[in-house]
């Protein structure tokens, strides 16, 4: 699976550097935020978006595994879940830094903070389940079933719970009025950042799937007795 | 936002410094990803014919 070649990587490398420059030196800080804290939106929101995307991919490949029984679908689901946890953790950490600046505390047990911790626990258990089962087919089947059930919690914990209770969290990008209320400079950097982070995720995901398949094949060879 | 939230004036120089640090971190991460990408590609190309990638 080749996501993008040398040109794509160079564009991503330079593009992300330009976004970082734009995030700090081009976009102006948003109103009603303490100091420069609003600049976290260029990193925090893309990371949360990628976490949701990765969990969706994990569920998609898990469903396909249960249908086709192709072990490569299990590799893809496991890679997506791993990266989902990584980006979800990064979104939590960036959110916590923002909370410290805005509300003088890293952690406030806000509905959004609490729900994201629950989500991390749900997907942490997925990785635990994978580690606990040695037999590949059984591991793949049980993990796929768990990933499908785990994904049911994603819309609830990421989108529903934070909107059902009063929260310190600022308006979402697409607010309750169905509008994206950002100044043009912030909007430009923000949507470019969303695109670049998605491309970065696509690259990392493809790389992780390839590495997972290589490791599995090496293990299969070792078990088959013809490992180098 | 809390009503008595302090306003923090940040100089352009400080923002330039933070941007530069972030770009350096990104450069390191990017170089590491390129390194991993090459490593995985070469490992895949070394696979035997009976186990094609």
PDB file of C-alpha atoms in Angstrom:
ATOM      1  CA  UNK A   1       0.000   0.000   0.000  1.00  0.00           C
ATOM      2  CA  UNK A   2       1.771   3.137  -1.205  1.00  0.00           C
ATOM      3  CA  UNK A   3       0.092   6.236   0.195  1.00  0.00           C
ATOM      4  CA  UNK A   4       2.317   8.863  -1.320  1.00  0.00           C
ATOM      5  CA  UNK A   5       5.739   8.948  -2.913  1.00  0.00           C
ATOM      6  CA  UNK A   6       8.766  11.173  -2.448  1.00  0.00           C
ATOM      7  CA  UNK A   7       7.004  14.286  -3.773  1.00  0.00           C
ATOM      8  CA  UNK A   8       4.088  13.774  -1.378  1.00  0.00           C
ATOM      9  CA  UNK A   9       6.450  13.391   1.561  1.00  0.00           C
ATOM     10  CA  UNK A  10       8.382  16.548   0.643  1.00  0.00           C
ATOM     11  CA  UNK A  11       5.096  18.474   0.297  1.00  0.00           C
ATOM     12  CA  UNK A  12       3.963  17.177   3.693  1.00  0.00           C
ATOM     13  CA  UNK A  13       7.321  17.965   5.324  1.00  0.00           C
ATOM     14  CA  UNK A  14       7.476  21.532   4.007  1.00  0.00           C
ATOM     15  CA  UNK A  15       3.714  22.049   4.357  1.00  0.00           C
ATOM     16  CA  UNK A  16       3.684  21.109   8.030  1.00  0.00           C
ATOM     17  CA  UNK A  17       6.602  23.491   8.698  1.00  0.00           C
ATOM     18  CA  UNK A  18       4.640  26.291   6.963  1.00  0.00           C
ATOM     19  CA  UNK A  19       1.561  25.434   9.072  1.00  0.00           C
ATOM     20  CA  UNK A  20       3.657  25.629  12.255  1.00  0.00           C
ATOM     21  CA  UNK A  21       4.926  29.033  11.152  1.00  0.00           C
ATOM     22  CA  UNK A  22       1.371  30.117  10.322  1.00  0.00           C
ATOM     23  CA  UNK A  23      -0.024  28.800  13.613  1.00  0.00           C
ATOM     24  CA  UNK A  24       2.282  31.014  15.664  1.00  0.00           C
ATOM     25  CA  UNK A  25       3.210  33.917  13.393  1.00  0.00           C
ATOM     26  CA  UNK A  26       0.410  34.363  10.834  1.00  0.00           C
ATOM     27  CA  UNK A  27      -2.897  33.646  12.606  1.00  0.00           C
ATOM     28  CA  UNK A  28      -4.022  36.092  15.277  1.00  0.00           C
ATOM     29  CA  UNK A  29      -5.136  34.867  18.694  1.00  0.00           C
ATOM     30  CA  UNK A  30      -8.917  34.410  18.915  1.00  0.00           C
ATOM     31  CA  UNK A  31     -11.060  36.667  21.075  1.00  0.00           C
ATOM     32  CA  UNK A  32     -12.312  35.542  24.520  1.00  0.00           C
ATOM     33  CA  UNK A  33      -9.304  33.315  25.164  1.00  0.00           C
ATOM     34  CA  UNK A  34      -6.476  33.960  27.599  1.00  0.00           C
ATOM     35  CA  UNK A  35      -3.352  35.193  25.844  1.00  0.00           C
ATOM     36  CA  UNK A  36      -2.237  32.966  22.995  1.00  0.00           C
ATOM     37  CA  UNK A  37      -4.049  29.837  24.225  1.00  0.00           C
ATOM     38  CA  UNK A  38      -6.419  29.744  21.236  1.00  0.00           C
ATOM     39  CA  UNK A  39      -3.491  28.668  19.008  1.00  0.00           C
ATOM     40  CA  UNK A  40      -3.836  25.153  20.450  1.00  0.00           C
ATOM     41  CA  UNK A  41      -6.856  24.717  18.147  1.00  0.00           C
ATOM     42  CA  UNK A  42      -4.436  24.131  15.227  1.00  0.00           C
ATOM     43  CA  UNK A  43      -3.103  20.993  16.942  1.00  0.00           C
ATOM     44  CA  UNK A  44      -5.709  19.821  19.448  1.00  0.00           C
ATOM     45  CA  UNK A  45      -8.690  19.594  17.075  1.00  0.00           C
ATOM     46  CA  UNK A  46      -6.835  17.765  14.244  1.00  0.00           C
ATOM     47  CA  UNK A  47      -5.558  15.229  16.788  1.00  0.00           C
ATOM     48  CA  UNK A  48      -9.079  14.617  18.138  1.00  0.00           C
ATOM     49  CA  UNK A  49     -10.406  14.324  14.571  1.00  0.00           C
ATOM     50  CA  UNK A  50      -7.711  11.777  13.681  1.00  0.00           C
ATOM     51  CA  UNK A  51      -8.468   9.762  16.820  1.00  0.00           C
ATOM     52  CA  UNK A  52     -12.129   9.517  15.752  1.00  0.00           C
ATOM     53  CA  UNK A  53     -11.090   8.636  12.181  1.00  0.00           C
ATOM     54  CA  UNK A  54      -8.673   5.958  13.404  1.00  0.00           C
ATOM     55  CA  UNK A  55     -11.294   4.357  15.664  1.00  0.00           C
ATOM     56  CA  UNK A  56     -13.713   4.349  12.725  1.00  0.00           C
ATOM     57  CA  UNK A  57     -11.064   2.623  10.562  1.00  0.00           C
ATOM     58  CA  UNK A  58     -10.430   0.067  13.334  1.00  0.00           C
ATOM     59  CA  UNK A  59     -14.151  -0.756  13.397  1.00  0.00           C
ATOM     60  CA  UNK A  60     -14.355  -0.870   9.578  1.00  0.00           C
ATOM     61  CA  UNK A  61     -11.422  -3.279   9.211  1.00  0.00           C
ATOM     62  CA  UNK A  62     -12.707  -5.361  12.134  1.00  0.00           C
ATOM     63  CA  UNK A  63     -16.077  -5.750  10.416  1.00  0.00           C
ATOM     64  CA  UNK A  64     -14.293  -6.731   7.209  1.00  0.00           C
ATOM     65  CA  UNK A  65     -12.175  -9.240   9.138  1.00  0.00           C
ATOM     66  CA  UNK A  66     -15.287 -10.895  10.546  1.00  0.00           C
ATOM     67  CA  UNK A  67     -16.709 -11.053   7.030  1.00  0.00           C
ATOM     68  CA  UNK A  68     -13.617 -12.179   5.079  1.00  0.00           C
ATOM     69  CA  UNK A  69     -11.411 -13.749   7.821  1.00  0.00           C
ATOM     70  CA  UNK A  70      -8.416 -12.103   6.144  1.00  0.00           C
ATOM     71  CA  UNK A  71      -5.690 -11.668   8.768  1.00  0.00           C
ATOM     72  CA  UNK A  72      -4.483  -8.540   6.904  1.00  0.00           C
ATOM     73  CA  UNK A  73      -7.748  -6.827   7.926  1.00  0.00           C
ATOM     74  CA  UNK A  74      -6.860  -7.627  11.532  1.00  0.00           C
ATOM     75  CA  UNK A  75      -3.433  -6.005  11.032  1.00  0.00           C
ATOM     76  CA  UNK A  76      -5.133  -2.887   9.650  1.00  0.00           C
ATOM     77  CA  UNK A  77      -7.624  -2.754  12.544  1.00  0.00           C
ATOM     78  CA  UNK A  78      -4.869  -3.138  15.170  1.00  0.00           C
ATOM     79  CA  UNK A  79      -2.741  -0.425  13.514  1.00  0.00           C
ATOM     80  CA  UNK A  80      -5.711   1.963  13.395  1.00  0.00           C
ATOM     81  CA  UNK A  81      -6.549   1.367  17.067  1.00  0.00           C
ATOM     82  CA  UNK A  82      -2.906   1.919  18.119  1.00  0.00           C
ATOM     83  CA  UNK A  83      -2.689   5.210  16.228  1.00  0.00           C
ATOM     84  CA  UNK A  84      -6.136   6.196  17.493  1.00  0.00           C
ATOM     85  CA  UNK A  85      -4.920   5.799  21.069  1.00  0.00           C
ATOM     86  CA  UNK A  86      -1.746   7.775  20.264  1.00  0.00           C
ATOM     87  CA  UNK A  87      -3.662  10.719  18.767  1.00  0.00           C
ATOM     88  CA  UNK A  88      -6.372  10.544  21.443  1.00  0.00           C
ATOM     89  CA  UNK A  89      -3.650  10.788  24.106  1.00  0.00           C
ATOM     90  CA  UNK A  90      -2.058  13.747  22.302  1.00  0.00           C
ATOM     91  CA  UNK A  91      -5.475  15.453  22.077  1.00  0.00           C
ATOM     92  CA  UNK A  92      -5.941  14.887  25.824  1.00  0.00           C
ATOM     93  CA  UNK A  93      -2.498  16.293  26.646  1.00  0.00           C
ATOM     94  CA  UNK A  94      -2.942  19.386  24.437  1.00  0.00           C
ATOM     95  CA  UNK A  95      -6.416  19.900  25.918  1.00  0.00           C
ATOM     96  CA  UNK A  96      -4.969  19.663  29.402  1.00  0.00           C
ATOM     97  CA  UNK A  97      -2.321  22.295  28.613  1.00  0.00           C
ATOM     98  CA  UNK A  98      -5.090  24.558  27.280  1.00  0.00           C
ATOM     99  CA  UNK A  99      -7.091  23.952  30.498  1.00  0.00           C
ATOM    100  CA  UNK A 100      -4.111  25.020  32.609  1.00  0.00           C
ATOM    101  CA  UNK A 101      -3.838  28.322  30.733  1.00  0.00           C
ATOM    102  CA  UNK A 102      -7.601  28.995  30.620  1.00  0.00           C
ATOM    103  CA  UNK A 103      -8.797  27.695  33.982  1.00  0.00           C
ATOM    104  CA  UNK A 104      -5.544  27.410  35.943  1.00  0.00           C
ATOM    105  CA  UNK A 105      -5.807  23.644  36.348  1.00  0.00           C
ATOM    106  CA  UNK A 106      -4.590  20.818  34.131  1.00  0.00           C
ATOM    107  CA  UNK A 107      -7.583  18.673  35.002  1.00  0.00           C
ATOM    108  CA  UNK A 108     -11.126  19.752  35.940  1.00  0.00           C
ATOM    109  CA  UNK A 109     -13.131  16.518  35.510  1.00  0.00           C
ATOM    110  CA  UNK A 110     -15.100  18.336  32.863  1.00  0.00           C
ATOM    111  CA  UNK A 111     -17.541  16.058  30.910  1.00  0.00           C
ATOM    112  CA  UNK A 112     -15.280  16.218  27.871  1.00  0.00           C
ATOM    113  CA  UNK A 113     -12.150  15.367  29.871  1.00  0.00           C
ATOM    114  CA  UNK A 114     -13.922  12.520  31.641  1.00  0.00           C
ATOM    115  CA  UNK A 115     -15.391  11.065  28.449  1.00  0.00           C
ATOM    116  CA  UNK A 116     -12.024  11.123  26.661  1.00  0.00           C
ATOM    117  CA  UNK A 117     -10.429   9.216  29.574  1.00  0.00           C
ATOM    118  CA  UNK A 118     -13.194   6.612  29.328  1.00  0.00           C
ATOM    119  CA  UNK A 119     -12.545   6.324  25.602  1.00  0.00           C
ATOM    120  CA  UNK A 120      -8.823   5.798  26.221  1.00  0.00           C
ATOM    121  CA  UNK A 121      -9.667   3.081  28.757  1.00  0.00           C
ATOM    122  CA  UNK A 122     -12.018   1.360  26.279  1.00  0.00           C
ATOM    123  CA  UNK A 123      -9.335   1.250  23.569  1.00  0.00           C
ATOM    124  CA  UNK A 124      -6.572   0.482  26.084  1.00  0.00           C
ATOM    125  CA  UNK A 125      -8.570  -2.660  26.903  1.00  0.00           C
ATOM    126  CA  UNK A 126      -8.568  -3.488  23.177  1.00  0.00           C
ATOM    127  CA  UNK A 127      -4.761  -3.521  23.176  1.00  0.00           C
ATOM    128  CA  UNK A 128      -4.799  -5.515  26.420  1.00  0.00           C
ATOM    129  CA  UNK A 129      -7.097  -8.070  24.837  1.00  0.00           C
ATOM    130  CA  UNK A 130      -4.761  -8.428  21.866  1.00  0.00           C
ATOM    131  CA  UNK A 131      -1.780  -8.959  24.152  1.00  0.00           C
ATOM    132  CA  UNK A 132      -3.630 -11.565  26.200  1.00  0.00           C
ATOM    133  CA  UNK A 133      -4.431 -13.983  23.358  1.00  0.00           C
ATOM    134  CA  UNK A 134      -1.601 -15.790  21.599  1.00  0.00           C
ATOM    135  CA  UNK A 135      -3.446 -17.789  18.964  1.00  0.00           C
ATOM    136  CA  UNK A 136      -3.666 -15.402  15.949  1.00  0.00           C
ATOM    137  CA  UNK A 137      -7.105 -16.352  14.609  1.00  0.00           C
ATOM    138  CA  UNK A 138      -8.763 -16.347  18.004  1.00  0.00           C
ATOM    139  CA  UNK A 139      -7.073 -13.037  18.830  1.00  0.00           C
ATOM    140  CA  UNK A 140      -8.254 -11.540  15.535  1.00  0.00           C
ATOM    141  CA  UNK A 141     -11.858 -12.718  15.970  1.00  0.00           C
ATOM    142  CA  UNK A 142     -12.245 -11.583  19.583  1.00  0.00           C
ATOM    143  CA  UNK A 143     -10.441  -8.288  18.890  1.00  0.00           C
ATOM    144  CA  UNK A 144     -12.647  -7.592  15.878  1.00  0.00           C
ATOM    145  CA  UNK A 145     -15.812  -8.198  17.910  1.00  0.00           C
ATOM    146  CA  UNK A 146     -14.476  -5.986  20.710  1.00  0.00           C
ATOM    147  CA  UNK A 147     -13.453  -3.205  18.282  1.00  0.00           C
ATOM    148  CA  UNK A 148     -16.967  -3.114  16.845  1.00  0.00           C
ATOM    149  CA  UNK A 149     -18.499  -2.855  20.317  1.00  0.00           C
ATOM    150  CA  UNK A 150     -15.883  -0.279  21.363  1.00  0.00           C
ATOM    151  CA  UNK A 151     -16.726   1.927  18.387  1.00  0.00           C
ATOM    152  CA  UNK A 152     -20.341   2.159  19.568  1.00  0.00           C
ATOM    153  CA  UNK A 153     -19.014   4.253  22.483  1.00  0.00           C
ATOM    154  CA  UNK A 154     -17.101   6.697  20.221  1.00  0.00           C
ATOM    155  CA  UNK A 155     -20.023   8.887  19.018  1.00  0.00           C
ATOM    156  CA  UNK A 156     -21.458   8.784  22.531  1.00  0.00           C
ATOM    157  CA  UNK A 157     -18.239   9.674  24.399  1.00  0.00           C
ATOM    158  CA  UNK A 158     -16.735  12.053  21.821  1.00  0.00           C
ATOM    159  CA  UNK A 159     -19.822  13.876  20.572  1.00  0.00           C
ATOM    160  CA  UNK A 160     -22.934  13.221  22.697  1.00  0.00           C
ATOM    161  CA  UNK A 161     -21.750  13.378  26.338  1.00  0.00           C
ATOM    162  CA  UNK A 162     -19.886  16.707  26.036  1.00  0.00           C
ATOM    163  CA  UNK A 163     -23.008  18.284  24.512  1.00  0.00           C
ATOM    164  CA  UNK A 164     -25.432  16.800  27.044  1.00  0.00           C
ATOM    165  CA  UNK A 165     -23.829  18.439  30.083  1.00  0.00           C
ATOM    166  CA  UNK A 166     -22.592  21.947  30.839  1.00  0.00           C
ATOM    167  CA  UNK A 167     -18.906  22.053  29.945  1.00  0.00           C
ATOM    168  CA  UNK A 168     -15.969  24.420  30.299  1.00  0.00           C
ATOM    169  CA  UNK A 169     -14.898  23.369  26.798  1.00  0.00           C
ATOM    170  CA  UNK A 170     -15.195  26.149  24.191  1.00  0.00           C
ATOM    171  CA  UNK A 171     -17.644  25.856  21.291  1.00  0.00           C
ATOM    172  CA  UNK A 172     -16.860  23.060  18.867  1.00  0.00           C
ATOM    173  CA  UNK A 173     -15.509  24.062  15.424  1.00  0.00           C
ATOM    174  CA  UNK A 174     -18.953  23.502  13.916  1.00  0.00           C
ATOM    175  CA  UNK A 175     -20.903  25.213  16.691  1.00  0.00           C
ATOM    176  CA  UNK A 176     -24.500  24.741  17.884  1.00  0.00           C
ATOM    177  CA  UNK A 177     -25.666  27.257  15.272  1.00  0.00           C
ATOM    178  CA  UNK A 178     -24.131  25.050  12.558  1.00  0.00           C
ATOM    179  CA  UNK A 179     -21.496  27.634  11.672  1.00  0.00           C
ATOM    180  CA  UNK A 180     -17.706  27.776  11.711  1.00  0.00           C
ATOM    181  CA  UNK A 181     -17.107  31.084  13.466  1.00  0.00           C
ATOM    182  CA  UNK A 182     -13.412  31.825  12.948  1.00  0.00           C
ATOM    183  CA  UNK A 183     -11.586  34.784  11.466  1.00  0.00           C
ATOM    184  CA  UNK A 184     -10.278  34.134   7.905  1.00  0.00           C
ATOM    185  CA  UNK A 185      -6.607  33.843   8.992  1.00  0.00           C
ATOM    186  CA  UNK A 186      -7.464  31.297  11.722  1.00  0.00           C
ATOM    187  CA  UNK A 187      -9.748  29.390   9.352  1.00  0.00           C
ATOM    188  CA  UNK A 188      -7.014  29.144   6.703  1.00  0.00           C
ATOM    189  CA  UNK A 189      -4.370  27.778   9.100  1.00  0.00           C
ATOM    190  CA  UNK A 190      -6.892  25.540  10.855  1.00  0.00           C
ATOM    191  CA  UNK A 191      -8.234  23.753   7.774  1.00  0.00           C
ATOM    192  CA  UNK A 192      -4.738  23.430   6.262  1.00  0.00           C
ATOM    193  CA  UNK A 193      -3.612  21.896   9.542  1.00  0.00           C
ATOM    194  CA  UNK A 194      -6.560  19.470   9.508  1.00  0.00           C
ATOM    195  CA  UNK A 195      -5.569  18.370   5.998  1.00  0.00           C
ATOM    196  CA  UNK A 196      -1.846  18.051   6.823  1.00  0.00           C
ATOM    197  CA  UNK A 197      -2.465  16.074  10.016  1.00  0.00           C
ATOM    198  CA  UNK A 198      -4.788  13.747   8.103  1.00  0.00           C
ATOM    199  CA  UNK A 199      -2.047  13.195   5.496  1.00  0.00           C
ATOM    200  CA  UNK A 200       0.475  12.571   8.280  1.00  0.00           C
ATOM    201  CA  UNK A 201      -1.890  10.022   9.801  1.00  0.00           C
ATOM    202  CA  UNK A 202      -2.344   8.315   6.395  1.00  0.00           C
ATOM    203  CA  UNK A 203       1.427   7.962   6.082  1.00  0.00           C
ATOM    204  CA  UNK A 204       1.891   6.697   9.656  1.00  0.00           C
ATOM    205  CA  UNK A 205      -1.014   4.292   9.221  1.00  0.00           C
ATOM    206  CA  UNK A 206       0.348   2.812   5.994  1.00  0.00           C
ATOM    207  CA  UNK A 207       3.781   2.469   7.612  1.00  0.00           C
ATOM    208  CA  UNK A 208       2.375   0.806  10.720  1.00  0.00           C
ATOM    209  CA  UNK A 209       0.332  -1.677   8.689  1.00  0.00           C
ATOM    210  CA  UNK A 210       3.410  -2.642   6.636  1.00  0.00           C
ATOM    211  CA  UNK A 211       5.541  -3.061   9.767  1.00  0.00           C
ATOM    212  CA  UNK A 212       2.810  -5.131  11.473  1.00  0.00           C
ATOM    213  CA  UNK A 213       2.557  -7.448   8.448  1.00  0.00           C
ATOM    214  CA  UNK A 214       6.334  -7.850   8.291  1.00  0.00           C
ATOM    215  CA  UNK A 215       6.487  -8.757  11.971  1.00  0.00           C
ATOM    216  CA  UNK A 216       3.635 -11.241  11.591  1.00  0.00           C
ATOM    217  CA  UNK A 217       5.281 -12.905   8.591  1.00  0.00           C
ATOM    218  CA  UNK A 218       8.582 -13.183  10.468  1.00  0.00           C
ATOM    219  CA  UNK A 219       6.733 -14.791  13.386  1.00  0.00           C
ATOM    220  CA  UNK A 220       4.962 -17.204  11.022  1.00  0.00           C
ATOM    221  CA  UNK A 221       8.286 -18.152   9.475  1.00  0.00           C
ATOM    222  CA  UNK A 222       9.833 -18.694  12.878  1.00  0.00           C
ATOM    223  CA  UNK A 223       6.933 -20.949  13.851  1.00  0.00           C
ATOM    224  CA  UNK A 224       7.214 -22.780  10.528  1.00  0.00           C
ATOM    225  CA  UNK A 225      10.862 -23.556  11.222  1.00  0.00           C
ATOM    226  CA  UNK A 226      12.368 -21.833   8.221  1.00  0.00           C
ATOM    227  CA  UNK A 227      13.209 -18.506   9.785  1.00  0.00           C
ATOM    228  CA  UNK A 228      16.557 -17.071   8.724  1.00  0.00           C
TER     229      UNK A 228
ATOM    230  CA  UNK B   1     -13.195  32.025  30.080  1.00  0.00           C
ATOM    231  CA  UNK B   2     -13.102  32.990  33.735  1.00  0.00           C
ATOM    232  CA  UNK B   3     -14.235  36.593  34.365  1.00  0.00           C
ATOM    233  CA  UNK B   4     -10.988  37.596  36.051  1.00  0.00           C
ATOM    234  CA  UNK B   5      -8.725  35.741  33.646  1.00  0.00           C
ATOM    235  CA  UNK B   6      -5.384  37.468  33.349  1.00  0.00           C
ATOM    236  CA  UNK B   7      -4.363  38.892  30.024  1.00  0.00           C
ATOM    237  CA  UNK B   8      -0.887  37.778  29.015  1.00  0.00           C
ATOM    238  CA  UNK B   9       1.057  39.883  26.575  1.00  0.00           C
ATOM    239  CA  UNK B  10       3.317  37.654  24.498  1.00  0.00           C
ATOM    240  CA  UNK B  11       6.012  39.259  22.390  1.00  0.00           C
ATOM    241  CA  UNK B  12       6.529  38.450  18.715  1.00  0.00           C
ATOM    242  CA  UNK B  13      10.004  37.189  19.610  1.00  0.00           C
ATOM    243  CA  UNK B  14       8.579  34.609  22.014  1.00  0.00           C
ATOM    244  CA  UNK B  15       6.141  33.365  19.364  1.00  0.00           C
ATOM    245  CA  UNK B  16       8.995  33.191  16.846  1.00  0.00           C
ATOM    246  CA  UNK B  17      10.992  31.110  19.351  1.00  0.00           C
ATOM    247  CA  UNK B  18       8.066  28.700  19.970  1.00  0.00           C
ATOM    248  CA  UNK B  19       7.449  28.350  16.214  1.00  0.00           C
ATOM    249  CA  UNK B  20      11.164  27.625  15.627  1.00  0.00           C
ATOM    250  CA  UNK B  21      11.225  24.962  18.382  1.00  0.00           C
ATOM    251  CA  UNK B  22       8.085  23.334  16.937  1.00  0.00           C
ATOM    252  CA  UNK B  23       9.560  23.299  13.432  1.00  0.00           C
ATOM    253  CA  UNK B  24      12.768  21.676  14.737  1.00  0.00           C
ATOM    254  CA  UNK B  25      10.721  19.011  16.572  1.00  0.00           C
ATOM    255  CA  UNK B  26       8.690  18.415  13.399  1.00  0.00           C
ATOM    256  CA  UNK B  27      11.906  18.111  11.338  1.00  0.00           C
ATOM    257  CA  UNK B  28      13.165  15.434  13.730  1.00  0.00           C
ATOM    258  CA  UNK B  29       9.878  13.534  13.629  1.00  0.00           C
ATOM    259  CA  UNK B  30       9.732  13.794   9.847  1.00  0.00           C
ATOM    260  CA  UNK B  31      13.314  12.522   9.471  1.00  0.00           C
ATOM    261  CA  UNK B  32      12.496   9.595  11.789  1.00  0.00           C
ATOM    262  CA  UNK B  33       9.392   8.703   9.741  1.00  0.00           C
ATOM    263  CA  UNK B  34      11.404   8.821   6.493  1.00  0.00           C
ATOM    264  CA  UNK B  35      14.016   6.563   8.135  1.00  0.00           C
ATOM    265  CA  UNK B  36      11.324   4.082   9.250  1.00  0.00           C
ATOM    266  CA  UNK B  37       9.703   4.187   5.813  1.00  0.00           C
ATOM    267  CA  UNK B  38      13.009   3.258   4.115  1.00  0.00           C
ATOM    268  CA  UNK B  39      13.698   0.546   6.654  1.00  0.00           C
ATOM    269  CA  UNK B  40      10.269  -1.072   6.138  1.00  0.00           C
ATOM    270  CA  UNK B  41      10.544  -0.810   2.348  1.00  0.00           C
ATOM    271  CA  UNK B  42      13.958  -2.474   2.294  1.00  0.00           C
ATOM    272  CA  UNK B  43      12.733  -5.239   4.641  1.00  0.00           C
ATOM    273  CA  UNK B  44       9.750  -5.860   2.339  1.00  0.00           C
ATOM    274  CA  UNK B  45      11.947  -5.983  -0.747  1.00  0.00           C
ATOM    275  CA  UNK B  46      14.139  -8.630   0.960  1.00  0.00           C
ATOM    276  CA  UNK B  47      11.181 -10.991   1.360  1.00  0.00           C
ATOM    277  CA  UNK B  48      11.442 -14.355  -0.344  1.00  0.00           C
ATOM    278  CA  UNK B  49       9.441 -15.073  -3.550  1.00  0.00           C
ATOM    279  CA  UNK B  50       7.163 -17.583  -1.794  1.00  0.00           C
ATOM    280  CA  UNK B  51       6.090 -14.846   0.604  1.00  0.00           C
ATOM    281  CA  UNK B  52       5.511 -11.833  -1.644  1.00  0.00           C
ATOM    282  CA  UNK B  53       4.522  -8.447  -0.154  1.00  0.00           C
TER     283      UNK B  53
END
